[in-house]
Amino acid sequence: MTERRLSRRTFLQLSGVSSAALALGVSAPEALAAAADVEVPDGVFGLGVASGDPASDGVVLWTRLAPQPLAPDGHGGMPARPVPVRYEVAADEGFRQIVRRGAAVASPELSHSVHPQVNGLEPGREYFYRFIVGRQMSPVGRTKTLPGAEQTAAGFRFATASCQAWYHGHFTAYRHLAAEELDAVFFLGDYIYEYGITAANLWRAGASVTPEHAVEIQTLEQFRLRYALFKSDPHLQAAHAAAPWMVTWDDHEVQNNYGADGSRYGVSPEHFVHLRAVAYRAFYENLPVSLAVLPAGPDSTVHRRFDAGGLARFHVLDTRQYRDRPPVDVDDQYADERTLLGPDQEAWLYVGLVESNATWNVIANGVTVAAITEDRTDQWDGYPANRARLLAAMRRSSNPVVLTGDIHKHVAAELKADFADPASPTVGVELICTSIASDGDGAPTDAYTPDWVRHPYVKLYDGRRGYVHVTLTPDEMTSHFKIVPWIEADADAPLETVATFVTPAGAPGLERLA
Amino acid sequence: MSGRHVPAVTGLRAEGQLGRITLDWTPAPWDFVVDHYAVYGAPDAADVAVDPSTLLTKTVYPRFVHRGLGGRGANWTYRVLTVDAAGARSRASAPLTASSQESVTATGAALAVVGEYDGTGLEFALSPGGYAQYPATFPDGVDFRHGTDNAGLAWSYLHPGPADAWAGRRPHVFRLRFDLAAAPAGQVWLALWLIDSHATIPGSAVLTVNGATVERLTFEGGATRGSTVGDSTLPGSPLRPSYVERPLPAGLLVAGENLLTVTKDDGSWIAYDAIGLFAR
């Protein structure tokens, strides 16, 4: 080939579309992409493929081109120029029935990630997708659209996961999760951790990291590199390729226990927003989320809603970006105006809950709602007035269920109208998934167990790694709490189910089956 | 690169302090996505070459605190540039020169010192992460005799305060006993260096010398990492050292035994680098 490589300017002139639209990596003229000279290094799909934010007629596809995922500058070994990426969506795994083709531009501004929005698909059905760059073809991903409004879905199966401290152990739980036949995966926060990775916390047997991973991350290149390190795990890639994900964040996508512009580590609010800006940017770049999540400066809209026909409505919350600062004293903690969600998200959530026609109203959230101890102020325990408003709205909605992560333990709890009164009605249930890897092997019980199990409304506690598998039907919700006995030594541990609960529609509570 | 103009850093300014120089500049506007700012520096020079050997840090903040400059007044020249989300670099700022302040630890004569003014607390008891053993090891705080006791056994790396549940939510007294052949003739200075402190409630402590209350020492917020990390000099260290140096009123010290106490009766812990008195 004698042609010079396609420059950005040439590309834009040829395509006739705006720089902004192209730069977002969502869509590009397919013919141009196919014609372009796209010489790139081998192995561009080193970070795998993913899909997410499904609708009844579409889904977001994702990949990030990275022939050298751990290149220290965060650009994955890609040349600093835009690269066209084609994709295909098929009704069958063999790609005989391709139903959609398209293209997007992977640009260095977004670390060569693309987020094509595929529309025009049929509701409630399985699809397969793959990406093509030059002569390289990606692994095949499986995804699924949500049931349509007119459909009566017989059932909806999903898993919840959180807290994947790569350095604490193998992603064995994802190996098992990827083998489940799921309609969706909810990720509930702590996709990465910001801490330096050193001998002190690298418990994943057989793993080693280079010195640039040893420091707490702060720059965009460091956040990109951290996502790449975690995403290098084959089982995480397999889990992404197995089902569409709906993702929210918790604190470690930015900094431990932060809230809004407040750092717990002495960074002024004026400066902290600069950390938030790059952290939110890297979150968008590395996850299969829709364009609506792309941050503007230090702000990003992550709370969003998904309707699975008449069966379920999923409310994905942001429990970090808008929260009030930690309470200064007990009076402050119990102040009426105190908010975890922020006024706008609160209003959005309550309207969405109360006006929902779905049988199940599922709230995906970062931190524990159930009352545990007064000093757990990073959880909803630090925001009791907001919790009361949430519970009041839940009482006015159909079959509310809360999905939570954060604590690295499996916990199942009934949510009471008044936690101080054990005889008060159960409003809904909270299913807290343990971590994928954070805290290493863990054990069934630990030093925190008494804080939780002393409450009659806490029905399960287990401190090992795993995920929660949930099946929704028009009549009941079945939740299986799954664990793997070890993760530090290798990824070979088998899967066990430590508890199964049934929650009948119309009768909130947790009936333990096993 | 991306072909897009990367804005250069503007508003660069510097302030020299004890042991450090703080640079501030104006952040790029939000519609421009910054990966980081790269800060280049060279000591004792009028300019600095922008190359990997002079790169001091990459930071996402419009500020760089150049720490660990030691007790002698250090003279540095800096340039800062912007790296954007595509990896493109702006031109470097004009060079800016600044100096840190001199410490009495460099200019004075040591009368009694515990630890070394070197940016680490590793020489102290329980360092770098043994705070859980503090209540059993130091039930009555620290009582340290200079010239006899070993800092590795008898001076706790962390000095808790009443906000620390792990240390009983009460004040803690650290005592330094030292002998002088004669009362010092010149001015006597306290030099208390910390490798870190609690970020939000570093609090304060009461200083006494020979039974006289001298003053309340107020500490800077640190990074809340010094309870488990002992060396602020490592590249990328999360610690935020701070420094307290001040002259003491005349006539406090005597020939023979002297007693200095630091009573942490406010806020959370501080993590020691070194503590001592100097004459100058």
mmCIF file of C-alpha atoms in Angstrom, chain A residues 14 32 44 94 148 194 204 216 243 269 302 323 397 431 434 445:
data_model
loop_
_atom_site.group_PDB
_atom_site.id
_atom_site.type_symbol
_atom_site.label_atom_id
_atom_site.label_comp_id
_atom_site.label_asym_id
_atom_site.label_seq_id
_atom_site.Cartn_x
_atom_site.Cartn_y
_atom_site.Cartn_z
ATOM 1 C CA LEU A 14 -14.484 12.387 3.378
ATOM 2 C CA LEU A 32 -15.994 4.862 4.449
ATOM 3 C CA VAL A 44 -6.335 -4.935 18.713
ATOM 4 C CA GLY A 94 -22.491 -18.363 13.058
ATOM 5 C CA GLY A 148 -41.006 -5.341 24.698
ATOM 6 C CA GLU A 194 -7.527 3.329 42.691
ATOM 7 C CA ARG A 204 -3.549 -13.076 43.076
ATOM 8 C CA GLU A 216 -2.404 5.364 43.515
ATOM 9 C CA ALA A 243 -24.750 -10.851 28.291
ATOM 10 C CA PRO A 269 -13.270 20.338 46.437
ATOM 11 C CA VAL A 302 -25.278 7.627 35.331
ATOM 12 C CA ARG A 323 -24.463 12.931 48.050
ATOM 13 C CA SER A 397 -44.530 0.982 44.041
ATOM 14 C CA LEU A 431 -30.075 -8.452 47.791
ATOM 15 C CA THR A 434 -20.496 -10.106 47.742
ATOM 16 C CA THR A 445 -18.252 -15.419 58.865
#
